[in-house]
mmCIF file of C-alpha atoms in Angstrom:
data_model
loop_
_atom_site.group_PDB
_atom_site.id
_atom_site.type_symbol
_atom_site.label_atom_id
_atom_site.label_comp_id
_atom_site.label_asym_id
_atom_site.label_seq_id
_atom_site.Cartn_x
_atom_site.Cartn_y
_atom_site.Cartn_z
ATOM 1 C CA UNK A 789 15.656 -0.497 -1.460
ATOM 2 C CA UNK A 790 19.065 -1.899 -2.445
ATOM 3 C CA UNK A 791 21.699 0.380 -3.008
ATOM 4 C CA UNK A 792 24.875 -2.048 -2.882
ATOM 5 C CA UNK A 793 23.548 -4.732 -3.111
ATOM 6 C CA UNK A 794 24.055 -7.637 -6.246
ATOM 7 C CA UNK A 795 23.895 -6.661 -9.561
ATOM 8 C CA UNK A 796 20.482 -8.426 -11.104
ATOM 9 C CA UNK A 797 20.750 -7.251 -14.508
ATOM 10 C CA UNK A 798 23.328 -5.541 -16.764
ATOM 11 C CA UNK A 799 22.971 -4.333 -20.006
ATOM 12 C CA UNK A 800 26.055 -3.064 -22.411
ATOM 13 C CA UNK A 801 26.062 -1.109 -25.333
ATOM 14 C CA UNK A 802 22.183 -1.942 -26.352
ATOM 15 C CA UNK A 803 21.359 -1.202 -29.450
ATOM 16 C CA UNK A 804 17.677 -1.514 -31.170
ATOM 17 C CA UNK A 805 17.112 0.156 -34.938
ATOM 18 C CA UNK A 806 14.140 0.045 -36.490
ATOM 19 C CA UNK A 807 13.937 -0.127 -40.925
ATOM 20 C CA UNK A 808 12.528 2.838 -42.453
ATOM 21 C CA UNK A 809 9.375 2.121 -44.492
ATOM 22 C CA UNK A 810 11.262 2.104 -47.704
ATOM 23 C CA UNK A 811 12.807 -1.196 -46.760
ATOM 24 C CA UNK A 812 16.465 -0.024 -47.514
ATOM 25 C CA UNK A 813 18.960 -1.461 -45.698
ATOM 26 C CA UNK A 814 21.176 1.323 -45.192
ATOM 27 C CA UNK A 815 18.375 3.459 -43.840
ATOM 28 C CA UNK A 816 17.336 3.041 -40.352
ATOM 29 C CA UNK A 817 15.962 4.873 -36.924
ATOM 30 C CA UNK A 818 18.440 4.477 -34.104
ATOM 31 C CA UNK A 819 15.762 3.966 -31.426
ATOM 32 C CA UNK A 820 18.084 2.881 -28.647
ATOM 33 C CA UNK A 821 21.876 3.759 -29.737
ATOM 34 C CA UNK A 822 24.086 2.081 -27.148
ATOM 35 C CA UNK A 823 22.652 2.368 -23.884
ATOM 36 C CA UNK A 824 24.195 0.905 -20.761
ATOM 37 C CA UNK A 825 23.285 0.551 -16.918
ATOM 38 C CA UNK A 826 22.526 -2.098 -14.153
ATOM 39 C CA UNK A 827 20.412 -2.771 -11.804
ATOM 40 C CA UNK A 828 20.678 -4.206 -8.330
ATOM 41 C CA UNK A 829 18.608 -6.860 -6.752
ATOM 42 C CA UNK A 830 16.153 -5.136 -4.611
ATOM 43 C CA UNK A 831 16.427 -1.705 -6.188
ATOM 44 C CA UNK A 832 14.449 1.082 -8.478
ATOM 45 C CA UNK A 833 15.976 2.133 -11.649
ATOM 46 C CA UNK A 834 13.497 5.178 -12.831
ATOM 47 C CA UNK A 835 14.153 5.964 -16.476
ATOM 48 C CA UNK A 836 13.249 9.098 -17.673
ATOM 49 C CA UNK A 837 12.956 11.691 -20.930
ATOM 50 C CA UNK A 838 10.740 13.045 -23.151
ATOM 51 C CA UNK A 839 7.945 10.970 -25.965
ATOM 52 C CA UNK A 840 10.469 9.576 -28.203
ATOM 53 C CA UNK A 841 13.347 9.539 -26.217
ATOM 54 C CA UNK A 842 13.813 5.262 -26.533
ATOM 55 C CA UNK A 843 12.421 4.771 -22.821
ATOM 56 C CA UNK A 844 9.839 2.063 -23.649
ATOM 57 C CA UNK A 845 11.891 0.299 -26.054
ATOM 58 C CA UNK A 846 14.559 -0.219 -23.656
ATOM 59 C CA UNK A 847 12.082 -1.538 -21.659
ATOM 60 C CA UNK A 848 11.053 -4.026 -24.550
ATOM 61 C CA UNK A 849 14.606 -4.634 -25.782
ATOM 62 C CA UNK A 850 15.316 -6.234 -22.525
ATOM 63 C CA UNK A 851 12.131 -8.163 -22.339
ATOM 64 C CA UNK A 852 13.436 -9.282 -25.923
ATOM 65 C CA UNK A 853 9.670 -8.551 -27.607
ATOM 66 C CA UNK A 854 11.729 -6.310 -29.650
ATOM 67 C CA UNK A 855 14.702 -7.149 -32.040
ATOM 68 C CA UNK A 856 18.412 -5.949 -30.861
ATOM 69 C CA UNK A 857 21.130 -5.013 -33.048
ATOM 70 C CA UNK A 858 23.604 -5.174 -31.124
ATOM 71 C CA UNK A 859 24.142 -5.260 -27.487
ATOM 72 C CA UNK A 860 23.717 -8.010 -24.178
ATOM 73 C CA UNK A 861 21.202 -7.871 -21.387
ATOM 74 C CA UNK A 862 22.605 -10.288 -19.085
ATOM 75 C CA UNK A 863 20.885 -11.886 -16.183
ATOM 76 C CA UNK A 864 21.895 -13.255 -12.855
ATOM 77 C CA UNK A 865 19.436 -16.146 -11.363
ATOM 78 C CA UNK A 866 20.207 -17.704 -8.488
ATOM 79 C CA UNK A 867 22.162 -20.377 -9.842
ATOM 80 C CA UNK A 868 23.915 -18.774 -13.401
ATOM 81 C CA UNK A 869 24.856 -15.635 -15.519
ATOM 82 C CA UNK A 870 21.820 -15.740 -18.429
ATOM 83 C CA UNK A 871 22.783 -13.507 -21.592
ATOM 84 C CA UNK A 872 19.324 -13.230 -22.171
ATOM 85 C CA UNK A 873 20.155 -11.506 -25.795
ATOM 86 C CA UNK A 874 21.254 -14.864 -26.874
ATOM 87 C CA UNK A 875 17.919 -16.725 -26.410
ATOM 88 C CA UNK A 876 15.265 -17.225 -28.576
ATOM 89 C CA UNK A 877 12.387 -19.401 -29.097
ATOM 90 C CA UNK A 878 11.227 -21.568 -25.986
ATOM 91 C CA UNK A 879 14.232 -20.728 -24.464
ATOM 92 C CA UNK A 880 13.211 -17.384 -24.235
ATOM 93 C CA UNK A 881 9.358 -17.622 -23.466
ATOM 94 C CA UNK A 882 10.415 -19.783 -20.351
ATOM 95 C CA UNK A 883 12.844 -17.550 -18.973
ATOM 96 C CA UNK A 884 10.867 -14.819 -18.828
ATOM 97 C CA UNK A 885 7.856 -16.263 -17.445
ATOM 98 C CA UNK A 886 10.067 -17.182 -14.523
ATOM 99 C CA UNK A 887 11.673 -13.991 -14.234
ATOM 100 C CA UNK A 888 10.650 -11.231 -16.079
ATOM 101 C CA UNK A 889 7.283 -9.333 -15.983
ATOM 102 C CA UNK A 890 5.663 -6.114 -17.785
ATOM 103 C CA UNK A 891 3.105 -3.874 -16.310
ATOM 104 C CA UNK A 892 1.617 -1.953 -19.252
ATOM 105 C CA UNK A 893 0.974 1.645 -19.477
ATOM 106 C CA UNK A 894 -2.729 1.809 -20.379
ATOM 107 C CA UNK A 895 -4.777 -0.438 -17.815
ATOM 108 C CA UNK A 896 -7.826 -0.320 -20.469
ATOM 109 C CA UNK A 897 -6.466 -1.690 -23.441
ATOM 110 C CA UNK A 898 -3.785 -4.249 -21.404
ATOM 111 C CA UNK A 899 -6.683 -6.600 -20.370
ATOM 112 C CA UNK A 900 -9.418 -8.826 -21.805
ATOM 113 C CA UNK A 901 -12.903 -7.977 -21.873
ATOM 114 C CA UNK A 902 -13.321 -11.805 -22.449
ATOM 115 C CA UNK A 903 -12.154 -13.126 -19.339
ATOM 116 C CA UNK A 904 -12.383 -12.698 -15.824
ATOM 117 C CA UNK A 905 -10.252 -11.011 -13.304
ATOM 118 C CA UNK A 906 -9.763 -14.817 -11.948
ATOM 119 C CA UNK A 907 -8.306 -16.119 -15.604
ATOM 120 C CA UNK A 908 -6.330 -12.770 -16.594
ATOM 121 C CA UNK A 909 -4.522 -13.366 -12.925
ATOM 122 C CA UNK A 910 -4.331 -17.129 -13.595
ATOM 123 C CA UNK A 911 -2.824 -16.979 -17.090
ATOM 124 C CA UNK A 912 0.700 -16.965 -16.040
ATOM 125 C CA UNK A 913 0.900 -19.586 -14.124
ATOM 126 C CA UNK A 914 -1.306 -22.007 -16.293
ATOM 127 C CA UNK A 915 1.092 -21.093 -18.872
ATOM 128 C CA UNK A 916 3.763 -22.534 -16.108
ATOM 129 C CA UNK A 917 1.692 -25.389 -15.504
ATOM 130 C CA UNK A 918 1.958 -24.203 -11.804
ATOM 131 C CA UNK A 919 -0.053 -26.846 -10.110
ATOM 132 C CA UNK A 920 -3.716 -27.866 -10.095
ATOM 133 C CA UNK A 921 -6.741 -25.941 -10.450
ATOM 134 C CA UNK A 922 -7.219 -25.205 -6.225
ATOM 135 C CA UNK A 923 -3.339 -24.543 -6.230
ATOM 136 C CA UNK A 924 -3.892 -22.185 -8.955
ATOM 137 C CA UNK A 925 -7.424 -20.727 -7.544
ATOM 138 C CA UNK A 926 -5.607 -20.557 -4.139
ATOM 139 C CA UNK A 927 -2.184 -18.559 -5.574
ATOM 140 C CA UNK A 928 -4.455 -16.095 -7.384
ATOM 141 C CA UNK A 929 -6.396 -15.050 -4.684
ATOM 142 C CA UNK A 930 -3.303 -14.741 -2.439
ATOM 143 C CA UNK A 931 -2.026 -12.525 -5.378
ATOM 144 C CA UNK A 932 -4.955 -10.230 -5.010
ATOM 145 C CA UNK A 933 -5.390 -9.530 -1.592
ATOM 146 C CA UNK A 934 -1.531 -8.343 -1.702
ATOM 147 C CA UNK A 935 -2.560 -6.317 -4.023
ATOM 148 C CA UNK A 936 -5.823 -4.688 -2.437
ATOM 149 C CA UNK A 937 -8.152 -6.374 -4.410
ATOM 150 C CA UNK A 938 -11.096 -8.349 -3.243
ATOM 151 C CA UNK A 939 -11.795 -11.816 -3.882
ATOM 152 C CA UNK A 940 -15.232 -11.116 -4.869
ATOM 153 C CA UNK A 941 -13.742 -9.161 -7.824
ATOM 154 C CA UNK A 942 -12.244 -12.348 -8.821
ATOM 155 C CA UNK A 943 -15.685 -13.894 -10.760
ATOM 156 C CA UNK A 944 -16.050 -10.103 -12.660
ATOM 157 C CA UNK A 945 -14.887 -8.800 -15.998
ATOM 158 C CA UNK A 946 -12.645 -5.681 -16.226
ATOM 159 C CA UNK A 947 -15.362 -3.392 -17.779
ATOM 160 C CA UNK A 948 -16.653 -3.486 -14.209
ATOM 161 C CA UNK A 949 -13.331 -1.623 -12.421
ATOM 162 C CA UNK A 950 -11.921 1.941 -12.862
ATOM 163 C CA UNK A 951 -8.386 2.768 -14.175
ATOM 164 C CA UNK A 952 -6.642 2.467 -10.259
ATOM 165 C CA UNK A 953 -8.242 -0.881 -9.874
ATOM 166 C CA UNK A 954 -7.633 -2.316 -13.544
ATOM 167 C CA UNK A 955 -4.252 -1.335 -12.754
ATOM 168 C CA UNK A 956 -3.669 -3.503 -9.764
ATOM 169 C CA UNK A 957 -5.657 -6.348 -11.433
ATOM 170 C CA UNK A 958 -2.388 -5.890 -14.081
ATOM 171 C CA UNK A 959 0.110 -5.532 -11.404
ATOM 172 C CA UNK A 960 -1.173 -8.900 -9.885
ATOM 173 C CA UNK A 961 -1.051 -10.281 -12.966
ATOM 174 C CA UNK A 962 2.870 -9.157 -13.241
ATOM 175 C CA UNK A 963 3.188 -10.601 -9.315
ATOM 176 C CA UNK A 964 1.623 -14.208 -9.939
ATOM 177 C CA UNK A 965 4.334 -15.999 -11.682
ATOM 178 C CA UNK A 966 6.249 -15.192 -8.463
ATOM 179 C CA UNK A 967 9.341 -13.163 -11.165
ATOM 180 C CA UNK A 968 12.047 -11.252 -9.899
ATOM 181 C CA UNK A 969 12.135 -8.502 -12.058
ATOM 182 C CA UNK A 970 9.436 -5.899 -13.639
ATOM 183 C CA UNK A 971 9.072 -3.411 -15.928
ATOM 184 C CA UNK A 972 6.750 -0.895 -15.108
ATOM 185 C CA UNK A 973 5.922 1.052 -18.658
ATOM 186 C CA UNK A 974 4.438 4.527 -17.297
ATOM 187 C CA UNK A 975 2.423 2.316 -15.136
ATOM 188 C CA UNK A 976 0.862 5.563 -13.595
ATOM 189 C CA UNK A 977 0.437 7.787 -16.230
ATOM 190 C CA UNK A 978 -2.904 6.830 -17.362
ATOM 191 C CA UNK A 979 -3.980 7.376 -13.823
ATOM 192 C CA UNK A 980 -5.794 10.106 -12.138
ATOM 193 C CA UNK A 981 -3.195 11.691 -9.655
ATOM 194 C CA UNK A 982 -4.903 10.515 -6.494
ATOM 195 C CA UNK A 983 -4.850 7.051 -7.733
ATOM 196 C CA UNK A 984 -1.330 7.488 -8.931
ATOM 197 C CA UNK A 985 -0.293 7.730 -5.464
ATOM 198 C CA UNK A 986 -2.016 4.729 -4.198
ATOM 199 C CA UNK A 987 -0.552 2.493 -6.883
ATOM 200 C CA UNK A 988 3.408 4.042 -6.396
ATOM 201 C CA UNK A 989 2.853 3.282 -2.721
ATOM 202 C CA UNK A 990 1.289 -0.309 -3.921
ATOM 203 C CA UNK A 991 4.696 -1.001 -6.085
ATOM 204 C CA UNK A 992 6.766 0.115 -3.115
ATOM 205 C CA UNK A 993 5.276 -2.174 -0.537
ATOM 206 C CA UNK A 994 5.630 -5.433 -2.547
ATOM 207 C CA UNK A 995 8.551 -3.980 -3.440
ATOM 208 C CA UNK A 996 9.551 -4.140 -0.053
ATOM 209 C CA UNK A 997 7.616 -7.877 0.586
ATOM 210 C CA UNK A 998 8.904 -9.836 -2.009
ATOM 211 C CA UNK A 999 12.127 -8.205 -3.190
ATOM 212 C CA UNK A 1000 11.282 -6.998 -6.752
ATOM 213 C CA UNK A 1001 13.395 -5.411 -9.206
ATOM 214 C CA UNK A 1002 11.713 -2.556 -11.111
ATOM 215 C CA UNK A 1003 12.395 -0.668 -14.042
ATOM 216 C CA UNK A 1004 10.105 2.129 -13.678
ATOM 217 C CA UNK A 1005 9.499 4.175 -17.247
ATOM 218 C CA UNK A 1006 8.007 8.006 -16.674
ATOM 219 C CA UNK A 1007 8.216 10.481 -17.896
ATOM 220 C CA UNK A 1008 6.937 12.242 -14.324
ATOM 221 C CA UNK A 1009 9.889 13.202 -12.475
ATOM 222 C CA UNK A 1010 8.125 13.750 -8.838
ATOM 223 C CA UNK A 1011 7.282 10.111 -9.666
ATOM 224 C CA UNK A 1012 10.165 8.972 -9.892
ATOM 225 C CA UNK A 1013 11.936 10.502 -7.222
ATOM 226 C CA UNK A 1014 9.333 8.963 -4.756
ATOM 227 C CA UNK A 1015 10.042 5.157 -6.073
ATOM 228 C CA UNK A 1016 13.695 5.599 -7.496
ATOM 229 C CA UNK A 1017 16.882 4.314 -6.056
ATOM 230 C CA UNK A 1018 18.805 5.660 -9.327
ATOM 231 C CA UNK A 1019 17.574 7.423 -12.374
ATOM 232 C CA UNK A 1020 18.922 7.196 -15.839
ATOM 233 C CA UNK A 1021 17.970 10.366 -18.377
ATOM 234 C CA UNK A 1022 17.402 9.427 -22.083
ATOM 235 C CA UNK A 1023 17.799 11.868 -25.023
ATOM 236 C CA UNK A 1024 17.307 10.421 -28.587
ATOM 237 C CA UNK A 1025 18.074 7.268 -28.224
ATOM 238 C CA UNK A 1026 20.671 7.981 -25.330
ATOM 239 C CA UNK A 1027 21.633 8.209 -22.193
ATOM 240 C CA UNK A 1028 23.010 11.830 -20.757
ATOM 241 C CA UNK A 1029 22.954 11.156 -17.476
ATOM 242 C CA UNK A 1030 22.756 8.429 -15.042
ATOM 243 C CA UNK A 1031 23.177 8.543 -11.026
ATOM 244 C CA UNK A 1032 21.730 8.008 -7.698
ATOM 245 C CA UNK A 1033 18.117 9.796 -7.522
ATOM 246 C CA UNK A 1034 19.515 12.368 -4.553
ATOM 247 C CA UNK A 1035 22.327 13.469 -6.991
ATOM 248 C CA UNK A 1036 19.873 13.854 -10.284
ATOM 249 C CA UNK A 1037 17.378 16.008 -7.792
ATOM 250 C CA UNK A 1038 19.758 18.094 -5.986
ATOM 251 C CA UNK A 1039 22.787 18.421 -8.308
ATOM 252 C CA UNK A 1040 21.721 17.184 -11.549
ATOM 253 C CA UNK A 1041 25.321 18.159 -14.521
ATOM 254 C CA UNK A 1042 24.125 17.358 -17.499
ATOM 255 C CA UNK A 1043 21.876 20.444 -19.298
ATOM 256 C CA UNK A 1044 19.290 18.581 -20.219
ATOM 257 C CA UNK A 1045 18.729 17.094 -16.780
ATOM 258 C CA UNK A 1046 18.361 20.468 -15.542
ATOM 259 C CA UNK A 1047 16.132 21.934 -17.963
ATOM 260 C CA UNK A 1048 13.812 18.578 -17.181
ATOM 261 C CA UNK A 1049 14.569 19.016 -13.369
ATOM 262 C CA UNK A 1050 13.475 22.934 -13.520
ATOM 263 C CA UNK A 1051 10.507 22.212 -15.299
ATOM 264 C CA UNK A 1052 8.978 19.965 -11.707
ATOM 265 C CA UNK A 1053 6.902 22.537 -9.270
ATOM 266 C CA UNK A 1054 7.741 22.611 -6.328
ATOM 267 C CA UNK A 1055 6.025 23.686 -2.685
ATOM 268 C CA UNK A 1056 8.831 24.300 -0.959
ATOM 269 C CA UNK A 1057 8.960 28.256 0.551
ATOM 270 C CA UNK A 1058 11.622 30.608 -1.082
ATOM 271 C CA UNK A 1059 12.292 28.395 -4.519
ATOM 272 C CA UNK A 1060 10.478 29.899 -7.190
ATOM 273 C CA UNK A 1061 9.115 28.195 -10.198
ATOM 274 C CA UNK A 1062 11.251 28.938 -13.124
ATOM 275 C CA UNK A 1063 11.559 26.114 -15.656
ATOM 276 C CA UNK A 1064 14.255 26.586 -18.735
ATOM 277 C CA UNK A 1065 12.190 26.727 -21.904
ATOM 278 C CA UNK A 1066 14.189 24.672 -24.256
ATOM 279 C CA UNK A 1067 14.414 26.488 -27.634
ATOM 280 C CA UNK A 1068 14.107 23.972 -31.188
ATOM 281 C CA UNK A 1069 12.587 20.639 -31.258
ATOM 282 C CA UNK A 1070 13.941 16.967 -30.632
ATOM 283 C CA UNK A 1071 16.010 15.901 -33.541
ATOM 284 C CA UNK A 1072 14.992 13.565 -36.596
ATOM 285 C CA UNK A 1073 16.275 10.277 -35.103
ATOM 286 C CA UNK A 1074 17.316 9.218 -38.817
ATOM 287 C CA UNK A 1075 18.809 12.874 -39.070
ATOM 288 C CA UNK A 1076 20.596 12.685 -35.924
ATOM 289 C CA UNK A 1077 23.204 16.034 -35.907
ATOM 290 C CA UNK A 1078 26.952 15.812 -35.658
ATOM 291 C CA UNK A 1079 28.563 15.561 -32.057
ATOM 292 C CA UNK A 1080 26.076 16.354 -29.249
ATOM 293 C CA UNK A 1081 22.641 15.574 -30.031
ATOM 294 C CA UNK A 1082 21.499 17.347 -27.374
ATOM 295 C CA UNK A 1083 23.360 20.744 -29.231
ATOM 296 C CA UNK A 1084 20.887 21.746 -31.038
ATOM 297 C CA UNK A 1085 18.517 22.122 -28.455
ATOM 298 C CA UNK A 1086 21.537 23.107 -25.659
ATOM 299 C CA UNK A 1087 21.726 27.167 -24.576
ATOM 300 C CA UNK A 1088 25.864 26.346 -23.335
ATOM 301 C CA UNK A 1089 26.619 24.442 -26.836
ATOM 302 C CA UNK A 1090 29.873 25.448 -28.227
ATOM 303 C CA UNK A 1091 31.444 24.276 -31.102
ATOM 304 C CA UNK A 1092 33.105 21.532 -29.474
ATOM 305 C CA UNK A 1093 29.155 20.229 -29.009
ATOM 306 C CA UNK A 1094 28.601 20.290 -32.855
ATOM 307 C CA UNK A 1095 31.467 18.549 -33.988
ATOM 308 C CA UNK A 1096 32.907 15.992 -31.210
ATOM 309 C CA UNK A 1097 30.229 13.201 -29.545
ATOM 310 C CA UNK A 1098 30.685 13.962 -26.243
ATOM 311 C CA UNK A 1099 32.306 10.544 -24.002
ATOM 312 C CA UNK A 1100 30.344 8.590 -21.463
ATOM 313 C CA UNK A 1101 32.241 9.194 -18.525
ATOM 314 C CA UNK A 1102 31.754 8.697 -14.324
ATOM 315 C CA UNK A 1103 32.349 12.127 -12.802
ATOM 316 C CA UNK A 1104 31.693 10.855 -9.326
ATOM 317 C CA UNK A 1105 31.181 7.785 -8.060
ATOM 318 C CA UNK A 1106 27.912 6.234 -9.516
ATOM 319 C CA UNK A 1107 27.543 9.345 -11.318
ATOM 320 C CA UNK A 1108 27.437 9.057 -14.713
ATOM 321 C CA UNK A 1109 26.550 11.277 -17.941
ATOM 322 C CA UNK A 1110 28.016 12.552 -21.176
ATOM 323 C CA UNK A 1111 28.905 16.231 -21.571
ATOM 324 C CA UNK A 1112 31.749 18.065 -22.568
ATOM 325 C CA UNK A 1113 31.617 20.681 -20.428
ATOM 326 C CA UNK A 1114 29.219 19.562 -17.153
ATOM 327 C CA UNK A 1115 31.685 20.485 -14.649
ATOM 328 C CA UNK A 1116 32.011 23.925 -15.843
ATOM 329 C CA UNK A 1117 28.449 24.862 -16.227
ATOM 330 C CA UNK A 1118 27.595 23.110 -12.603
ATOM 331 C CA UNK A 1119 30.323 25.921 -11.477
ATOM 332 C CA UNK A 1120 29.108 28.576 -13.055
ATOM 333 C CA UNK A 1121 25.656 27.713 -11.675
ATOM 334 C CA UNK A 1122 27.375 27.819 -7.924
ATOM 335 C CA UNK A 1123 28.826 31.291 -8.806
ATOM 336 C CA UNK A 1124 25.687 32.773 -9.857
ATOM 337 C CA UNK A 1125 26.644 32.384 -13.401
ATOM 338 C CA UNK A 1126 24.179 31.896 -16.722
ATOM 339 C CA UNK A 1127 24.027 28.045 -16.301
ATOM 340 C CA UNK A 1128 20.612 27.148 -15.356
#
């Protein structure tokens, strides 16, 4: 994996709100409220939070299958800078099939019953008009055996696989058009844990092969530790955190990040299992609260938290997150103090 390597894609500030069902204008859901990151060529961005933290729809929002507010998700090809926010239409529909691929979350629903494993892997690149029907015939079953799927498969329908095998008939679907960049949507979540493993280990070695980009989406953190280069952490819409995967595991500043990080059992001998029970639930997204949103939720909020948005900020190099008082509570922690 890539840790200083190129940056392959670079979003600032992205914003995606959704109407409420009113129809007002001035009402909205911030789903995604000016989120930023990159990601190298080569590398593993895991991005992580709780349902209805804005994961997946950052996933979308730089796929563009969602509309943004505000915001650029830039990308660099091998020959030019592509703001990818600006295109539309064609434009758009070409560039990603060149470049940008989605594994889905739920290998059941993701493919047709209608066609065969053959056509489902073949789509993309008949959409390319890749070459002629051997090329094609030859390409997918190229695809397949990377992936650990038999030929004979090819010439079956999907009601014929479990969920570990529909799932790598989806990830060589992702692989065919050749792209350089995936999104993985809780690819493994839907998966029994068993097959879970075979199919992070699976992402990892073509990983490794063909030099793919990921953004992995989970919301498993000993998942994401195994494939992750970095890890951003998403609260409402958010990010509070964002740094190399050793940091978030082993010193993780933000509160949240710890209570998510205490919450992941663990076999090693002498560390006890003692997750941090957050008290209150998520807040209304159209509700958000004043300052931190993460205050209402927070045991260390002070009244700084409920009246001042705390600053996005890099504490340490490649360490990112937004808290008013991190640094503190990480000392406090160190001393034996209350911090978690």
């Amino acid at each position: 994996m890539n840790e200083t390597g190129d940056v392959l894609l670079q979003v600032d500030d992205l914003k995606v709100h959704f109407g409420t069902k009113g129809g007002k204008a001035d009402l909205f859901i911030p789903a995604v409220d000016g989120v930023s990151f990159e990601i190298r060529k080569g590398e593993t961005l895991g991005l992580v939070g709780e349902s209805g933290s804005g994961k997946t729809t950052v996933g979308r929002a730089i796929l563009r299958t969602v509309p943004l507010r505000s915001g650029s998700v830039r990308f660099q090809t091998d020959c030019e800078n592509v703001d990818v926010s600006n295109l539309s239409g064609r434009e758009l529909r070409a560039f990603r099939r060149e470049h940008m691929q989605l594994i889905f979350q739920d290998p059941y629903s993701s493919l047709s019953p209608r066609m065969t494993v053959r056509d489902i892997i073949a789509e993309p690149l008949e959409c390319r008009s890749f070459g002629t029907r051997a090329e094609i015939d030859a390409r997918v079953r190229d695809v397949a055996v990377k992936c650990k799927l038999n030929v004979e498969f090819l010439r079956r329908f999907p009601h014929a696989f479990s969920g570990g095998q529909r799932q790598r008939i989806c990830i060589a679907r992702a692989l065919a058009a050749n792209p350089e960049f995936i999104v993985c949507d809780e690819a493994v979540s839907a998966l029994d844990v068993s097959i879970q493993a075979d199919v992070i280990n699976l992402l990892m070695d073509l990983q490794s092969e063909f030099g793919l980009t990921y953004l992995f989406i989970a919301h498993d953190l000993s998942i994401v530790a195994q494939i992750s280069t970095r890890i951003a952490v998403m609260y409402v819409g958010k990010l509070v955190e964002y740094a190399p995967t050793d940091a978030i595991y082993h010193r993780p500043m933000h509160p949240y990040t710890r209570a998510l990080m205490s919450s992941v059992l663990t076999l090693e001998r002498g560390k006890t299992f003692a997750p941090m029970v957050l008290s209150g639930d998520i807040p209304n997204p159209a509700a958000l609260p004043k300052g931190c949103r993460f205050s209402t939720r927070c045991p260390f909020a002070r009244d700084a938290c409920r009246q001042t948005e705390p600053e996005w900020r890099e504490v340490e190099a490649g360490h990112f997150l937004a808290c008013h008082f991190a640094e503190e509570l990480l000392g406090d922690a160190a001393n034996g103090g209350a911090a978690p």
